[in-house]
Every structure is written in structure tokens, then in C-alpha cells.
Short mmCIF file of N, CA and C in Angstrom, two decimals:
data_model
loop_
_atom_site.label_atom_id
_atom_site.label_comp_id
_atom_site.label_asym_id
_atom_site.label_seq_id
_atom_site.Cartn_x
_atom_site.Cartn_y
_atom_site.Cartn_z
N MET Z 1 10.05 2.14 -18.00
CA MET Z 1 10.29 3.32 -17.18
C MET Z 1 9.17 3.40 -16.12
N ILE Z 2 9.58 3.85 -14.94
CA ILE Z 2 8.66 3.95 -13.74
C ILE Z 2 8.32 5.44 -13.54
N VAL Z 3 7.13 5.82 -13.45
CA VAL Z 3 6.67 7.15 -13.16
C VAL Z 3 5.70 7.13 -12.03
N VAL Z 4 5.95 7.94 -10.95
CA VAL Z 4 5.06 8.05 -9.87
C VAL Z 4 4.39 9.36 -9.96
N ARG Z 5 3.09 9.47 -9.72
CA ARG Z 5 2.40 10.72 -9.74
C ARG Z 5 1.09 10.65 -8.88
N ARG Z 6 0.53 11.81 -8.65
CA ARG Z 6 -0.69 11.82 -7.95
C ARG Z 6 -1.78 11.09 -8.75
N ALA Z 7 -2.58 10.28 -8.00
CA ALA Z 7 -3.65 9.44 -8.69
C ALA Z 7 -4.83 10.46 -8.98
N GLU Z 8 -5.52 10.07 -9.99
CA GLU Z 8 -6.76 10.84 -10.41
C GLU Z 8 -7.97 9.83 -10.31
N ARG Z 9 -9.10 10.41 -10.09
CA ARG Z 9 -10.33 9.52 -9.96
C ARG Z 9 -10.44 8.62 -11.16
N THR Z 10 -10.00 8.89 -12.30
CA THR Z 10 -10.04 8.03 -13.48
C THR Z 10 -9.19 6.77 -13.33
N HIS Z 11 -8.36 6.75 -12.30
CA HIS Z 11 -7.52 5.62 -12.01
C HIS Z 11 -8.19 4.68 -11.07
N ALA Z 12 -9.31 4.97 -10.48
CA ALA Z 12 -9.94 4.16 -9.43
C ALA Z 12 -10.05 2.75 -9.82
N ALA Z 13 -10.56 2.36 -11.01
CA ALA Z 13 -10.74 0.96 -11.39
C ALA Z 13 -9.37 0.26 -11.47
N ALA Z 14 -8.45 0.91 -12.07
CA ALA Z 14 -7.15 0.23 -12.23
C ALA Z 14 -6.40 0.16 -10.84
N MET Z 15 -6.52 1.12 -9.93
CA MET Z 15 -6.01 1.03 -8.53
C MET Z 15 -6.70 -0.14 -7.88
N SER Z 16 -8.06 -0.24 -7.97
CA SER Z 16 -8.73 -1.33 -7.29
C SER Z 16 -8.20 -2.69 -7.77
N ALA Z 17 -8.01 -2.83 -9.08
CA ALA Z 17 -7.45 -4.14 -9.59
C ALA Z 17 -6.14 -4.47 -8.97
N VAL Z 18 -5.23 -3.39 -8.92
CA VAL Z 18 -3.87 -3.60 -8.31
C VAL Z 18 -4.09 -4.05 -6.88
N LEU Z 19 -4.90 -3.36 -6.08
CA LEU Z 19 -5.07 -3.73 -4.65
C LEU Z 19 -5.62 -5.16 -4.50
N ILE Z 20 -6.57 -5.47 -5.22
CA ILE Z 20 -7.23 -6.81 -5.11
C ILE Z 20 -6.23 -7.93 -5.56
N ALA Z 21 -5.53 -7.74 -6.58
CA ALA Z 21 -4.57 -8.74 -7.11
C ALA Z 21 -3.40 -8.80 -6.11
N SER Z 22 -2.86 -7.70 -5.65
CA SER Z 22 -1.77 -7.72 -4.67
C SER Z 22 -2.15 -8.48 -3.42
N ILE Z 23 -3.23 -8.12 -2.81
CA ILE Z 23 -3.63 -8.74 -1.60
C ILE Z 23 -3.87 -10.23 -1.83
N THR Z 24 -4.67 -10.57 -2.84
CA THR Z 24 -5.10 -11.96 -3.10
C THR Z 24 -3.90 -12.81 -3.42
N GLU Z 25 -2.97 -12.37 -4.30
CA GLU Z 25 -1.88 -13.20 -4.78
C GLU Z 25 -0.61 -13.04 -4.12
N LEU Z 26 -0.33 -11.84 -3.47
CA LEU Z 26 0.98 -11.67 -2.86
C LEU Z 26 0.93 -11.73 -1.39
N CYS Z 27 -0.15 -11.57 -0.78
CA CYS Z 27 -0.22 -11.54 0.76
C CYS Z 27 -0.81 -12.76 1.35
N ILE Z 28 -0.55 -13.94 0.67
CA ILE Z 28 -1.04 -15.17 1.14
C ILE Z 28 -0.54 -15.51 2.63
N ALA Z 29 0.72 -15.07 2.92
CA ALA Z 29 1.21 -15.29 4.29
C ALA Z 29 0.40 -14.57 5.31
N ASP Z 30 -0.26 -13.50 4.86
CA ASP Z 30 -1.12 -12.78 5.77
C ASP Z 30 -2.49 -13.30 5.95
N HIS Z 31 -3.22 -13.50 4.84
CA HIS Z 31 -4.61 -13.94 4.86
C HIS Z 31 -4.78 -15.46 4.90
N GLN Z 32 -3.69 -16.17 4.55
CA GLN Z 32 -3.68 -17.63 4.59
C GLN Z 32 -4.87 -18.22 3.77
N ARG Z 33 -5.30 -17.52 2.80
CA ARG Z 33 -6.46 -17.90 1.86
C ARG Z 33 -7.75 -18.13 2.72
N ASP Z 34 -7.79 -17.55 3.86
CA ASP Z 34 -9.04 -17.63 4.69
C ASP Z 34 -10.07 -16.64 4.07
N PRO Z 35 -11.19 -17.12 3.62
CA PRO Z 35 -12.21 -16.37 2.97
C PRO Z 35 -12.67 -15.16 3.81
N GLU Z 36 -12.83 -15.28 5.11
CA GLU Z 36 -13.32 -14.24 5.97
C GLU Z 36 -12.26 -13.10 6.07
N ARG Z 37 -11.02 -13.57 6.23
CA ARG Z 37 -9.95 -12.46 6.27
C ARG Z 37 -9.85 -11.74 4.97
N LEU Z 38 -9.84 -12.48 3.84
CA LEU Z 38 -9.83 -11.83 2.52
C LEU Z 38 -11.01 -10.91 2.37
N SER Z 39 -12.23 -11.37 2.67
CA SER Z 39 -13.43 -10.56 2.54
C SER Z 39 -13.29 -9.28 3.26
N ARG Z 40 -12.89 -9.27 4.57
CA ARG Z 40 -12.71 -8.13 5.34
C ARG Z 40 -11.65 -7.16 4.79
N TRP Z 41 -10.57 -7.76 4.29
CA TRP Z 41 -9.47 -6.86 3.73
C TRP Z 41 -9.84 -6.30 2.47
N LEU Z 42 -10.57 -7.01 1.62
CA LEU Z 42 -10.92 -6.50 0.35
C LEU Z 42 -12.21 -5.66 0.33
N ALA Z 43 -12.93 -5.59 1.42
CA ALA Z 43 -14.24 -4.96 1.41
C ALA Z 43 -14.14 -3.52 0.88
N ASN Z 44 -13.14 -2.72 1.18
CA ASN Z 44 -13.09 -1.39 0.82
C ASN Z 44 -12.08 -1.18 -0.43
N LYS Z 45 -11.92 -2.15 -1.19
CA LYS Z 45 -10.94 -2.11 -2.34
C LYS Z 45 -11.67 -2.22 -3.64
N THR Z 46 -12.96 -2.08 -3.62
CA THR Z 46 -13.73 -2.14 -4.90
C THR Z 46 -13.45 -0.85 -5.65
N PRO Z 47 -13.74 -0.86 -7.01
CA PRO Z 47 -13.65 0.47 -7.80
C PRO Z 47 -14.45 1.58 -7.13
N GLU Z 48 -15.66 1.31 -6.67
CA GLU Z 48 -16.43 2.35 -6.11
C GLU Z 48 -15.88 2.87 -4.84
N ALA Z 49 -15.39 2.02 -4.00
CA ALA Z 49 -14.79 2.42 -2.78
C ALA Z 49 -13.54 3.24 -3.00
N VAL Z 50 -12.64 2.79 -3.88
CA VAL Z 50 -11.49 3.54 -4.20
C VAL Z 50 -11.75 4.84 -4.70
N ALA Z 51 -12.80 5.02 -5.66
CA ALA Z 51 -13.26 6.23 -6.17
C ALA Z 51 -13.70 7.16 -5.08
N ALA Z 52 -14.34 6.62 -4.09
CA ALA Z 52 -14.80 7.45 -2.90
C ALA Z 52 -13.70 8.07 -2.13
N TRP Z 53 -12.49 7.39 -2.21
CA TRP Z 53 -11.29 7.85 -1.41
C TRP Z 53 -10.87 9.29 -1.96
N PHE Z 54 -11.14 9.52 -3.24
CA PHE Z 54 -10.86 10.83 -3.80
C PHE Z 54 -11.59 11.96 -3.16
N ASP Z 55 -12.74 11.65 -2.60
CA ASP Z 55 -13.52 12.65 -1.91
C ASP Z 55 -13.11 12.86 -0.45
N ALA Z 56 -12.33 11.92 0.09
CA ALA Z 56 -11.89 11.98 1.51
C ALA Z 56 -10.87 13.20 1.71
N GLU Z 57 -11.09 13.87 2.73
CA GLU Z 57 -10.13 15.02 3.04
C GLU Z 57 -8.90 14.55 3.82
N THR Z 58 -8.81 13.25 4.02
CA THR Z 58 -7.73 12.73 4.94
C THR Z 58 -6.59 11.96 4.13
N ILE Z 59 -6.70 11.78 2.81
CA ILE Z 59 -5.77 10.96 2.10
C ILE Z 59 -5.38 11.51 0.78
N THR Z 60 -4.15 11.42 0.49
CA THR Z 60 -3.64 11.75 -0.92
C THR Z 60 -3.16 10.54 -1.56
N LEU Z 61 -3.68 10.21 -2.72
CA LEU Z 61 -3.42 8.96 -3.45
C LEU Z 61 -2.36 9.10 -4.57
N PHE Z 62 -1.65 8.09 -4.81
CA PHE Z 62 -0.59 8.02 -5.77
C PHE Z 62 -0.68 6.78 -6.62
N VAL Z 63 -0.15 6.81 -7.82
CA VAL Z 63 -0.02 5.63 -8.63
C VAL Z 63 1.44 5.58 -9.17
N ALA Z 64 1.99 4.43 -9.36
CA ALA Z 64 3.26 4.22 -9.99
C ALA Z 64 2.90 3.52 -11.29
N GLU Z 65 3.39 4.05 -12.47
CA GLU Z 65 3.26 3.49 -13.70
C GLU Z 65 4.50 2.84 -14.23
N HIS Z 66 4.39 1.70 -14.81
CA HIS Z 66 5.53 1.03 -15.39
C HIS Z 66 5.25 0.94 -16.90
N ASP Z 67 5.96 1.70 -17.69
CA ASP Z 67 5.74 1.73 -19.13
C ASP Z 67 4.30 2.03 -19.46
N GLY Z 68 3.74 3.01 -18.71
CA GLY Z 68 2.45 3.61 -18.98
C GLY Z 68 1.34 2.78 -18.36
N LYS Z 69 1.51 1.68 -17.67
CA LYS Z 69 0.50 0.90 -17.07
C LYS Z 69 0.51 1.12 -15.60
N ILE Z 70 -0.62 1.24 -14.89
CA ILE Z 70 -0.65 1.42 -13.48
C ILE Z 70 -0.19 0.03 -12.82
N ALA Z 71 0.91 0.17 -12.15
CA ALA Z 71 1.51 -1.04 -11.57
C ALA Z 71 1.43 -1.02 -10.01
N ALA Z 72 1.29 0.06 -9.41
CA ALA Z 72 1.16 0.15 -7.96
C ALA Z 72 0.31 1.37 -7.48
N ALA Z 73 -0.25 1.18 -6.33
CA ALA Z 73 -1.09 2.30 -5.81
C ALA Z 73 -0.74 2.57 -4.37
N GLY Z 74 -0.65 3.84 -3.98
CA GLY Z 74 -0.25 4.19 -2.64
C GLY Z 74 -1.01 5.39 -2.11
N GLY Z 75 -0.87 5.64 -0.86
CA GLY Z 75 -1.63 6.84 -0.30
C GLY Z 75 -0.91 7.22 1.05
N ILE Z 76 -1.02 8.52 1.36
CA ILE Z 76 -0.53 9.09 2.56
C ILE Z 76 -1.69 9.83 3.20
N ASN Z 77 -1.62 9.98 4.51
CA ASN Z 77 -2.63 10.73 5.15
C ASN Z 77 -2.23 12.24 4.93
N ARG Z 78 -3.31 13.09 4.89
CA ARG Z 78 -3.04 14.53 4.56
C ARG Z 78 -2.27 15.32 5.63
N ASP Z 79 -2.27 14.79 6.85
CA ASP Z 79 -1.46 15.54 7.83
C ASP Z 79 0.05 15.28 7.67
N GLY Z 80 0.39 14.38 6.74
CA GLY Z 80 1.77 14.25 6.35
C GLY Z 80 2.60 13.47 7.23
N SER Z 81 2.05 12.45 7.91
CA SER Z 81 2.81 11.67 8.90
C SER Z 81 2.75 10.10 8.65
N GLU Z 82 1.89 9.69 7.75
CA GLU Z 82 1.68 8.25 7.64
C GLU Z 82 1.39 7.72 6.24
N ILE Z 83 2.09 6.72 5.91
CA ILE Z 83 1.71 6.01 4.62
C ILE Z 83 0.61 4.98 5.04
N VAL Z 84 -0.57 5.09 4.32
CA VAL Z 84 -1.69 4.32 4.60
C VAL Z 84 -1.99 3.28 3.56
N LEU Z 85 -1.30 3.30 2.46
CA LEU Z 85 -1.59 2.32 1.36
C LEU Z 85 -0.31 2.27 0.49
N ASN Z 86 -0.01 1.01 0.20
CA ASN Z 86 1.21 0.79 -0.70
C ASN Z 86 1.16 -0.65 -1.24
N TYR Z 87 0.66 -0.78 -2.44
CA TYR Z 87 0.50 -2.12 -2.99
C TYR Z 87 0.91 -2.12 -4.39
N VAL Z 88 1.55 -3.29 -4.87
CA VAL Z 88 1.98 -3.51 -6.20
C VAL Z 88 1.33 -4.60 -6.88
N ALA Z 89 1.04 -4.49 -8.16
CA ALA Z 89 0.39 -5.61 -8.88
C ALA Z 89 1.43 -6.76 -8.98
N PRO Z 90 1.05 -8.01 -8.87
CA PRO Z 90 1.95 -9.10 -8.85
C PRO Z 90 2.93 -9.18 -10.02
N ARG Z 91 2.50 -8.76 -11.25
CA ARG Z 91 3.37 -8.83 -12.38
C ARG Z 91 4.55 -7.84 -12.36
N TYR Z 92 4.37 -6.80 -11.42
CA TYR Z 92 5.44 -5.80 -11.38
C TYR Z 92 6.25 -5.84 -10.11
N ARG Z 93 6.08 -6.91 -9.37
CA ARG Z 93 6.91 -7.18 -8.14
C ARG Z 93 8.34 -7.37 -8.53
N PHE Z 94 9.19 -6.79 -7.72
CA PHE Z 94 10.70 -6.89 -7.90
C PHE Z 94 11.21 -6.22 -9.15
N LEU Z 95 10.40 -5.20 -9.60
CA LEU Z 95 10.96 -4.41 -10.78
C LEU Z 95 11.29 -2.94 -10.37
N GLY Z 96 11.21 -2.69 -9.03
CA GLY Z 96 11.48 -1.32 -8.53
C GLY Z 96 10.31 -0.42 -8.39
N VAL Z 97 9.10 -0.92 -8.77
CA VAL Z 97 7.92 -0.14 -8.69
C VAL Z 97 7.56 0.28 -7.34
N SER Z 98 7.51 -0.77 -6.38
CA SER Z 98 7.20 -0.48 -4.97
C SER Z 98 8.25 0.51 -4.31
N ARG Z 99 9.54 0.33 -4.63
CA ARG Z 99 10.54 1.14 -4.09
C ARG Z 99 10.40 2.59 -4.56
N ALA Z 100 10.05 2.80 -5.90
CA ALA Z 100 9.86 4.09 -6.42
C ALA Z 100 8.56 4.79 -5.77
N LEU Z 101 7.59 4.00 -5.62
CA LEU Z 101 6.31 4.58 -5.00
C LEU Z 101 6.63 5.00 -3.57
N LEU Z 102 7.25 4.14 -2.80
CA LEU Z 102 7.64 4.36 -1.45
C LEU Z 102 8.46 5.64 -1.35
N GLY Z 103 9.51 5.71 -2.13
CA GLY Z 103 10.33 6.86 -2.18
C GLY Z 103 9.67 8.19 -2.46
N ALA Z 104 8.77 8.08 -3.43
CA ALA Z 104 7.98 9.34 -3.75
C ALA Z 104 7.12 9.79 -2.59
N MET Z 105 6.43 8.79 -1.96
CA MET Z 105 5.60 9.11 -0.78
C MET Z 105 6.43 9.62 0.35
N GLU Z 106 7.63 9.10 0.57
CA GLU Z 106 8.51 9.54 1.64
C GLU Z 106 8.89 10.99 1.36
N GLN Z 107 9.17 11.27 0.16
CA GLN Z 107 9.56 12.67 -0.30
C GLN Z 107 8.39 13.70 0.17
N VAL Z 108 7.16 13.31 -0.13
CA VAL Z 108 6.06 14.14 0.22
C VAL Z 108 5.89 14.20 1.75
N LEU Z 109 6.14 13.15 2.41
CA LEU Z 109 5.98 13.19 3.94
C LEU Z 109 7.06 13.88 4.58
N GLY Z 110 8.25 13.77 4.12
CA GLY Z 110 9.37 14.35 4.87
C GLY Z 110 9.47 15.83 4.89
N PRO Z 111 10.32 16.47 5.75
CA PRO Z 111 11.10 15.76 6.79
C PRO Z 111 10.33 15.51 8.05
N GLY Z 112 10.90 14.73 8.84
CA GLY Z 112 10.24 14.38 10.16
C GLY Z 112 10.01 12.82 10.32
N GLU Z 113 9.27 12.48 11.35
CA GLU Z 113 9.03 11.04 11.45
C GLU Z 113 7.77 10.68 10.81
N ALA Z 114 7.86 9.55 10.09
CA ALA Z 114 6.67 9.02 9.43
C ALA Z 114 6.36 7.66 10.03
N SER Z 115 5.14 7.22 9.81
CA SER Z 115 4.75 5.80 10.24
C SER Z 115 3.97 5.10 9.14
N LEU Z 116 3.88 3.87 9.39
CA LEU Z 116 3.09 2.98 8.56
C LEU Z 116 2.77 1.71 9.30
N THR Z 117 1.80 0.96 8.84
CA THR Z 117 1.60 -0.37 9.41
C THR Z 117 1.83 -1.37 8.23
N SER Z 118 2.74 -2.29 8.50
CA SER Z 118 3.12 -3.22 7.43
C SER Z 118 2.45 -4.57 7.67
N THR Z 119 2.25 -5.22 6.49
CA THR Z 119 1.77 -6.57 6.56
C THR Z 119 3.02 -7.55 6.78
N HIS Z 120 2.77 -8.75 7.07
CA HIS Z 120 3.89 -9.73 7.14
C HIS Z 120 4.68 -9.77 5.89
N THR Z 121 3.79 -9.81 4.77
CA THR Z 121 4.44 -10.00 3.39
C THR Z 121 5.43 -8.84 3.11
N ALA Z 122 5.06 -7.56 3.49
CA ALA Z 122 5.88 -6.39 3.15
C ALA Z 122 6.96 -6.05 4.21
N HIS Z 123 6.89 -6.70 5.34
CA HIS Z 123 7.76 -6.23 6.43
C HIS Z 123 9.21 -6.21 6.13
N ARG Z 124 9.77 -7.20 5.44
CA ARG Z 124 11.23 -7.18 5.05
C ARG Z 124 11.52 -6.12 4.04
N PHE Z 125 10.57 -5.79 3.14
CA PHE Z 125 10.71 -4.71 2.20
C PHE Z 125 10.91 -3.40 2.92
N TYR Z 126 10.06 -3.15 3.93
CA TYR Z 126 10.16 -1.85 4.68
C TYR Z 126 11.43 -1.79 5.50
N LEU Z 127 11.83 -2.92 6.08
CA LEU Z 127 13.02 -2.90 6.86
C LEU Z 127 14.20 -2.64 5.91
N SER Z 128 14.21 -3.20 4.71
CA SER Z 128 15.30 -2.92 3.79
C SER Z 128 15.36 -1.50 3.32
N ALA Z 129 14.26 -0.75 3.48
CA ALA Z 129 14.16 0.61 3.03
C ALA Z 129 14.41 1.57 4.24
N GLY Z 130 14.86 1.06 5.30
CA GLY Z 130 15.23 1.88 6.46
C GLY Z 130 14.13 2.15 7.51
N TRP Z 131 13.01 1.46 7.40
CA TRP Z 131 11.96 1.56 8.40
C TRP Z 131 12.32 0.63 9.51
N THR Z 132 11.85 0.97 10.77
CA THR Z 132 12.11 0.11 11.90
C THR Z 132 10.80 -0.09 12.59
N ASP Z 133 10.75 -1.30 13.28
CA ASP Z 133 9.65 -1.65 14.05
C ASP Z 133 9.39 -0.66 15.19
N ALA Z 134 8.18 -0.43 15.45
CA ALA Z 134 7.81 0.51 16.50
C ALA Z 134 6.68 0.01 17.36
N GLY Z 135 7.03 -0.51 18.50
CA GLY Z 135 6.06 -0.96 19.47
C GLY Z 135 5.54 -2.39 19.20
N ALA Z 136 4.42 -2.69 19.79
CA ALA Z 136 3.90 -4.07 19.77
C ALA Z 136 3.27 -4.39 18.47
N ILE Z 137 3.22 -5.64 18.19
CA ILE Z 137 2.50 -6.15 16.92
C ILE Z 137 1.00 -5.88 17.08
N ASP Z 138 0.38 -5.37 16.13
CA ASP Z 138 -1.09 -5.15 16.09
C ASP Z 138 -1.73 -6.42 15.48
N ARG Z 139 -3.01 -6.48 15.52
CA ARG Z 139 -3.75 -7.53 14.78
C ARG Z 139 -4.90 -6.82 13.97
N TYR Z 140 -5.01 -7.18 12.74
CA TYR Z 140 -6.08 -6.73 11.85
C TYR Z 140 -6.78 -7.88 11.14
N ALA Z 141 -8.05 -7.90 11.36
CA ALA Z 141 -8.86 -9.04 10.68
C ALA Z 141 -8.15 -10.44 10.97
N GLY Z 142 -7.63 -10.62 12.14
CA GLY Z 142 -6.98 -11.88 12.46
C GLY Z 142 -5.56 -12.02 11.92
N MET Z 143 -5.05 -10.97 11.37
CA MET Z 143 -3.68 -10.99 10.78
C MET Z 143 -2.76 -10.18 11.52
N THR Z 144 -1.42 -10.56 11.49
CA THR Z 144 -0.40 -9.78 12.18
C THR Z 144 -0.13 -8.54 11.38
N ALA Z 145 0.10 -7.43 12.04
CA ALA Z 145 0.52 -6.17 11.38
C ALA Z 145 1.62 -5.62 12.30
N PHE Z 146 2.47 -4.91 11.57
CA PHE Z 146 3.69 -4.38 12.12
C PHE Z 146 3.78 -2.81 12.08
N PRO Z 147 3.55 -2.16 13.19
CA PRO Z 147 3.66 -0.69 13.18
C PRO Z 147 5.12 -0.37 12.97
N MET Z 148 5.42 0.60 12.05
CA MET Z 148 6.78 0.95 11.74
C MET Z 148 6.96 2.45 11.70
N ARG Z 149 8.19 2.90 11.91
CA ARG Z 149 8.57 4.30 11.88
C ARG Z 149 9.88 4.56 11.05
N LYS Z 150 9.95 5.78 10.55
CA LYS Z 150 11.21 6.14 9.91
C LYS Z 150 11.39 7.70 10.00
N MET Z 151 12.56 8.11 10.25
CA MET Z 151 12.84 9.56 10.20
C MET Z 151 13.21 9.90 8.78
N LEU Z 152 12.51 10.83 8.19
CA LEU Z 152 12.69 11.21 6.77
C LEU Z 152 13.49 12.49 6.69
#
């Protein structure tokens, strides 16, 4: 069973583990195993950095649990217009966890236009969820990024 809820500070270590595993194992098409790209991408994904996000006034964090285990981590900006974080642990990929987390965050964001920036790895996933490309392709840490929009 998948449950999505607001994250709590006590989830920081588990969220960090999800983020690091997802980026390292699932986003190879993005970082291409380049140590510098990985280092830059993972720099703010440590348990301490994730715990500090709970003090930020700009982000609301979520977790998706699969059978009681944290399987995905997400976040939206507090002005209610952008998904800023959406990662799934590799062992929970293709089990509906990412879609449940995305749907829950869209519910909180809507109605209106929302945005996100997708990795190459997640781009098809977002397109299949009704998101559309918006504007030019960005670059982050030497990787391609896709600005996207959706009317909720």
C-alpha cells in the first residue's frame, strides 16, 4: 500500500538515502557517472542538509511510503507553484510510488499553473503525467534539464 504524507524532520536520513540512491542509480543518463557532476548534485542531499530543509520557509516536503517504508521524497515551494523535488528509491521504481507522490503534490499545488524542472531520466514520466515542455532546455552541473508546466 502507498501512503503519501507531509515529511517530518525524523524522516531526513531516510529521505537522504532515497535521494542519493535515486540520483546515483537511476539518473545515470543525466550524470553519466561523472564524479564532478555527481558530487555537485549530491552536495545538498546529505541527512544534515535534508534536515535543514525543514527549517526553510520556502519548501514543503513530502514522503511516499510503500508498505510502511519511505520509498520516495518530494517537495513543493511554499508559494504553491513549483515541484522542486521528486525522487524514488530504485527498488520502488515502477510500483506507482512516484505517480502517487506526484499526484499528491499536484493536489496541494492546484488549481492553476505549476512548474518543475525535469531530469533527462524523468522527462518521459512527466510527459506521461500530462506535463509539457516549457521553453528552452536549461543546463545544471553540466546536465540537461527540462523546464515543464502543467495546468492543475
